[in-house]
């Protein structure tokens, strides 16, 4: 069992995969592949799942132990690191919160930052958001987001693959972030950019995280208002180092 996902912990397997490749080894541009080729690759190498998550009503194409690249040699993976193929617990909490509280995004312009599989963008669509943008710098993720939207019978969100963190803030009513505080430098950049979005546009920011050390120890933590906590399904606990719950927070800086 030497593939991308050869242990029980999805996040651990992704990190292992990262270490096995240099940037030049693994960064093959989506421009080399048509969207239809990528769609076919995703169909062949993922499974439709989601029932064992916080949002069983949302179907997603994800990696499972039955998928080829759970066992395949990592160097055969042809694209960037597949964050989009895992439904991370912070994103699960944000998506669950939106579905339980649709008034939060109903009629609003919503940005799902670091969208990954697109579940939070889909939840915003299902909750009646007027306009949804899914931002992920992995161009393959944008294809996966379109496929997952189609699975759930919603119009795909506008997908932006430029890095929006640090860009001139656009006028969004709501920004969603799940599992984005895994790296201190990224978290610090996020902190500064979110402050600008709030100051210029009065944007609300919802953050989902299962209580990772990087999140709990960051200075942004003291500026958050706790909104909800969800107990993770057993399989998700096992895949995430035994983390048991995931929470949603409202970012409320003193500007």
Short mmCIF file of C-alpha atoms in Angstrom, two decimals:
data_model
loop_
_atom_site.label_atom_id
_atom_site.label_comp_id
_atom_site.label_asym_id
_atom_site.label_seq_id
_atom_site.Cartn_x
_atom_site.Cartn_y
_atom_site.Cartn_z
CA UNK A 1 0.00 0.00 0.00
CA UNK A 2 2.27 2.77 -1.24
CA UNK A 3 -0.16 5.12 -2.95
CA UNK A 4 -1.37 8.63 -2.34
CA UNK A 5 -3.76 7.46 0.34
CA UNK A 6 -2.14 4.38 1.81
CA UNK A 7 -2.96 5.13 5.47
CA UNK A 8 -6.19 5.89 7.28
CA UNK A 9 -5.42 9.58 7.62
CA UNK A 10 -6.23 11.54 4.47
CA UNK A 11 -4.45 14.72 5.53
CA UNK A 12 -1.33 12.79 6.53
CA UNK A 13 -1.31 11.09 3.14
CA UNK A 14 -1.54 14.37 1.25
CA UNK A 15 1.43 15.74 3.23
CA UNK A 16 3.39 12.58 2.47
CA UNK A 17 2.58 13.02 -1.21
CA UNK A 18 3.83 16.64 -1.16
CA UNK A 19 7.22 15.54 0.18
CA UNK A 20 7.78 13.02 -2.59
CA UNK A 21 7.81 15.57 -5.39
CA UNK A 22 9.62 18.70 -6.38
CA UNK A 23 7.64 21.59 -7.79
CA UNK A 24 8.83 20.83 -11.32
CA UNK A 25 7.93 17.15 -10.94
CA UNK A 26 4.31 17.72 -10.02
CA UNK A 27 3.22 21.02 -11.51
CA UNK A 28 1.73 20.04 -14.84
CA UNK A 29 -0.49 22.80 -16.09
CA UNK A 30 -4.16 22.25 -16.74
CA UNK A 31 -3.43 23.96 -20.06
CA UNK A 32 -1.90 20.63 -21.17
CA UNK A 33 -5.26 18.92 -20.71
CA UNK A 34 -8.73 19.74 -21.97
CA UNK A 35 -11.55 20.14 -19.48
CA UNK A 36 -13.11 16.95 -20.85
CA UNK A 37 -9.88 15.04 -20.24
CA UNK A 38 -9.80 16.32 -16.65
CA UNK A 39 -13.48 15.46 -16.17
CA UNK A 40 -12.82 11.94 -17.42
CA UNK A 41 -9.80 11.60 -15.12
CA UNK A 42 -11.81 12.79 -12.10
CA UNK A 43 -14.69 10.42 -12.93
CA UNK A 44 -12.29 7.48 -13.19
CA UNK A 45 -10.29 8.26 -10.05
CA UNK A 46 -12.89 9.44 -7.51
CA UNK A 47 -16.13 8.13 -6.09
CA UNK A 48 -19.41 9.91 -5.40
CA UNK A 49 -19.66 10.14 -1.65
CA UNK A 50 -20.62 12.55 1.13
CA UNK A 51 -23.05 10.47 3.18
CA UNK A 52 -20.50 10.07 5.98
CA UNK A 53 -19.96 13.79 6.44
CA UNK A 54 -21.66 16.67 8.23
CA UNK A 55 -23.62 17.37 5.03
CA UNK A 56 -25.02 14.05 3.76
CA UNK A 57 -27.38 15.98 1.50
CA UNK A 58 -24.40 17.20 -0.58
CA UNK A 59 -22.86 14.69 -2.99
CA UNK A 60 -19.17 15.07 -3.87
CA UNK A 61 -16.56 13.33 -5.98
CA UNK A 62 -13.73 12.50 -3.54
CA UNK A 63 -10.90 10.06 -2.94
CA UNK A 64 -11.86 6.89 -1.07
CA UNK A 65 -9.92 3.69 -0.23
CA UNK A 66 -11.45 2.13 -3.35
CA UNK A 67 -9.86 4.71 -5.65
CA UNK A 68 -6.81 3.91 -7.74
CA UNK A 69 -4.58 6.63 -6.28
CA UNK A 70 -5.18 5.42 -2.76
CA UNK A 71 -2.74 2.65 -3.75
CA UNK A 72 -1.00 3.89 -6.91
CA UNK A 73 2.58 5.16 -7.01
CA UNK A 74 2.41 8.92 -6.18
CA UNK A 75 4.70 9.92 -9.06
CA UNK A 76 1.96 8.86 -11.48
CA UNK A 77 -0.37 11.59 -10.23
CA UNK A 78 -0.49 14.05 -13.17
CA UNK A 79 -1.72 17.27 -11.55
CA UNK A 80 -1.12 19.59 -8.61
CA UNK A 81 -1.68 18.36 -5.06
CA UNK A 82 -5.29 17.16 -4.79
CA UNK A 83 -6.68 19.20 -1.91
CA UNK A 84 -9.97 19.26 -3.81
CA UNK A 85 -10.37 15.48 -3.43
CA UNK A 86 -10.85 15.63 0.35
CA UNK A 87 -13.78 17.13 2.27
CA UNK A 88 -11.88 18.84 5.08
CA UNK A 89 -13.59 19.18 8.49
CA UNK A 90 -13.55 22.99 8.63
CA UNK A 91 -15.29 23.15 5.27
CA UNK A 92 -17.80 20.57 6.46
CA UNK A 93 -18.68 22.77 9.45
CA UNK A 94 -19.11 25.91 7.32
CA UNK A 95 -21.30 24.04 4.83
CA UNK A 96 -23.44 22.55 7.61
CA UNK A 97 -23.85 25.96 9.21
CA UNK A 98 -25.05 27.52 5.95
CA UNK A 99 -27.55 24.74 5.30
CA UNK A 100 -28.90 25.09 8.85
CA UNK A 101 -28.98 28.90 8.65
CA UNK A 102 -29.79 29.79 5.02
CA UNK A 103 -30.63 33.39 5.94
CA UNK A 104 -26.89 33.97 6.42
CA UNK A 105 -26.29 33.99 2.66
CA UNK A 106 -29.75 34.21 1.10
CA UNK A 107 -29.75 36.93 -1.56
CA UNK A 108 -26.10 37.79 -0.90
CA UNK A 109 -22.84 37.79 -2.85
CA UNK A 110 -20.61 35.05 -1.42
CA UNK A 111 -16.93 34.19 -1.89
CA UNK A 112 -15.76 30.68 -1.01
CA UNK A 113 -12.01 31.17 -0.53
CA UNK A 114 -9.80 28.11 -1.00
CA UNK A 115 -12.88 26.33 -2.28
CA UNK A 116 -11.37 22.87 -2.84
CA UNK A 117 -14.18 20.45 -3.63
CA UNK A 118 -16.64 23.36 -3.68
CA UNK A 119 -18.94 22.09 -0.93
CA UNK A 120 -19.31 25.45 0.82
CA UNK A 121 -20.01 27.19 -2.48
CA UNK A 122 -22.64 24.54 -3.22
CA UNK A 123 -24.15 24.99 0.26
CA UNK A 124 -24.35 28.74 -0.39
CA UNK A 125 -26.12 28.08 -3.68
CA UNK A 126 -28.57 25.70 -2.02
CA UNK A 127 -29.20 28.32 0.67
CA UNK A 128 -30.24 30.95 -1.85
CA UNK A 129 -27.13 33.09 -2.36
CA UNK A 130 -27.60 35.54 -5.23
CA UNK A 131 -24.03 35.22 -6.51
CA UNK A 132 -21.29 32.76 -5.55
CA UNK A 133 -17.60 32.82 -6.48
CA UNK A 134 -15.38 29.81 -5.77
CA UNK A 135 -11.70 30.73 -5.56
CA UNK A 136 -9.02 28.04 -5.72
CA UNK A 137 -5.59 28.41 -7.29
CA UNK A 138 -5.68 24.78 -8.49
CA UNK A 139 -7.28 24.91 -11.92
CA UNK A 140 -8.22 21.22 -11.69
CA UNK A 141 -10.28 22.09 -8.62
CA UNK A 142 -12.42 24.37 -10.77
CA UNK A 143 -13.38 21.39 -12.93
CA UNK A 144 -14.14 19.32 -9.82
CA UNK A 145 -16.30 22.17 -8.46
CA UNK A 146 -18.30 22.25 -11.69
CA UNK A 147 -18.79 18.48 -11.56
CA UNK A 148 -19.83 18.55 -7.91
CA UNK A 149 -22.27 21.39 -8.58
CA UNK A 150 -23.87 19.37 -11.36
CA UNK A 151 -24.17 16.38 -9.01
CA UNK A 152 -26.23 18.55 -6.67
CA UNK A 153 -28.41 20.15 -9.30
CA UNK A 154 -27.12 23.69 -8.85
CA UNK A 155 -25.61 26.09 -11.35
CA UNK A 156 -21.83 26.03 -10.90
CA UNK A 157 -20.38 29.09 -9.16
CA UNK A 158 -18.07 31.44 -10.97
CA UNK A 159 -14.63 29.88 -10.54
CA UNK A 160 -11.58 32.13 -10.11
CA UNK A 161 -8.13 30.55 -10.13
CA UNK A 162 -6.05 33.68 -9.45
CA UNK A 163 -4.85 34.05 -5.86
CA UNK A 164 -7.32 36.56 -4.42
CA UNK A 165 -5.54 36.89 -1.07
CA UNK A 166 -3.84 40.27 -1.11
CA UNK A 167 -5.76 41.50 -4.16
CA UNK A 168 -7.95 44.58 -4.19
CA UNK A 169 -11.02 43.53 -2.18
CA UNK A 170 -14.19 43.02 -4.19
CA UNK A 171 -17.65 43.74 -2.89
CA UNK A 172 -18.72 40.46 -1.27
CA UNK A 173 -21.32 40.34 1.47
CA UNK A 174 -19.90 37.12 2.88
CA UNK A 175 -16.53 35.34 2.70
CA UNK A 176 -16.25 31.65 3.67
CA UNK A 177 -13.01 30.00 4.76
CA UNK A 178 -12.55 26.38 5.78
CA UNK A 179 -9.28 24.83 6.94
CA UNK A 180 -7.16 27.77 5.75
CA UNK A 181 -5.10 28.21 8.92
CA UNK A 182 -2.69 25.32 8.36
CA UNK A 183 0.31 27.58 7.63
CA UNK A 184 1.37 30.57 9.73
CA UNK A 185 2.47 32.81 6.85
CA UNK A 186 -0.75 32.11 4.93
CA UNK A 187 -2.80 32.79 8.06
CA UNK A 188 -1.06 36.13 8.56
CA UNK A 189 -1.65 37.16 4.93
CA UNK A 190 -5.29 36.14 5.30
CA UNK A 191 -5.64 38.16 8.49
CA UNK A 192 -4.46 41.38 6.81
CA UNK A 193 -6.54 40.88 3.65
CA UNK A 194 -9.73 40.03 5.54
CA UNK A 195 -9.32 43.22 7.58
CA UNK A 196 -9.26 45.21 4.32
CA UNK A 197 -12.37 43.43 3.00
CA UNK A 198 -14.26 44.22 6.18
CA UNK A 199 -13.06 47.81 6.39
CA UNK A 200 -13.84 48.65 2.73
CA UNK A 201 -17.03 46.64 2.14
CA UNK A 202 -18.33 45.62 5.56
CA UNK A 203 -17.95 41.97 4.53
CA UNK A 204 -18.88 39.25 7.03
CA UNK A 205 -16.33 36.45 7.35
CA UNK A 206 -17.11 32.91 8.50
CA UNK A 207 -14.23 30.60 9.38
CA UNK A 208 -14.43 26.83 9.82
CA UNK A 209 -11.74 24.92 11.67
CA UNK A 210 -11.60 21.73 13.77
CA UNK A 211 -9.25 23.28 16.34
CA UNK A 212 -5.85 22.66 14.80
CA UNK A 213 -2.88 23.99 16.76
CA UNK A 214 -1.96 26.53 14.04
CA UNK A 215 -5.45 28.03 14.26
CA UNK A 216 -5.77 27.99 18.03
CA UNK A 217 -2.36 29.62 18.43
CA UNK A 218 -2.79 32.40 15.87
CA UNK A 219 -3.50 35.97 16.96
CA UNK A 220 -6.72 36.03 14.90
CA UNK A 221 -8.22 33.54 17.33
CA UNK A 222 -8.99 36.21 19.95
CA UNK A 223 -10.97 38.19 17.36
CA UNK A 224 -13.47 35.42 16.63
CA UNK A 225 -17.01 34.95 17.86
CA UNK A 226 -18.02 31.30 18.20
CA UNK A 227 -21.21 30.53 16.26
CA UNK A 228 -21.57 26.75 16.17
CA UNK A 229 -19.86 23.46 16.90
CA UNK A 230 -20.51 20.14 15.22
CA UNK A 231 -19.37 16.68 16.26
CA UNK A 232 -17.60 15.03 13.35
CA UNK A 233 -18.71 11.64 12.02
CA UNK A 234 -16.55 8.78 13.26
CA UNK A 235 -14.79 8.22 9.93
CA UNK A 236 -13.88 11.91 9.70
CA UNK A 237 -12.46 11.80 13.24
CA UNK A 238 -10.27 8.87 12.27
CA UNK A 239 -9.05 10.61 9.11
CA UNK A 240 -8.07 13.78 10.99
CA UNK A 241 -5.77 12.74 13.82
CA UNK A 242 -8.66 12.08 16.18
CA UNK A 243 -10.09 15.62 16.04
CA UNK A 244 -13.63 15.24 17.33
CA UNK A 245 -15.45 18.50 16.50
CA UNK A 246 -15.37 21.31 14.00
CA UNK A 247 -16.53 24.86 14.69
CA UNK A 248 -17.70 27.92 12.79
CA UNK A 249 -16.50 31.36 13.84
CA UNK A 250 -17.43 34.92 12.88
CA UNK A 251 -14.38 37.11 12.38
CA UNK A 252 -14.99 40.33 14.33
CA UNK A 253 -11.86 42.52 14.24
CA UNK A 254 -11.45 45.80 16.07
CA UNK A 255 -11.01 48.14 13.10
#
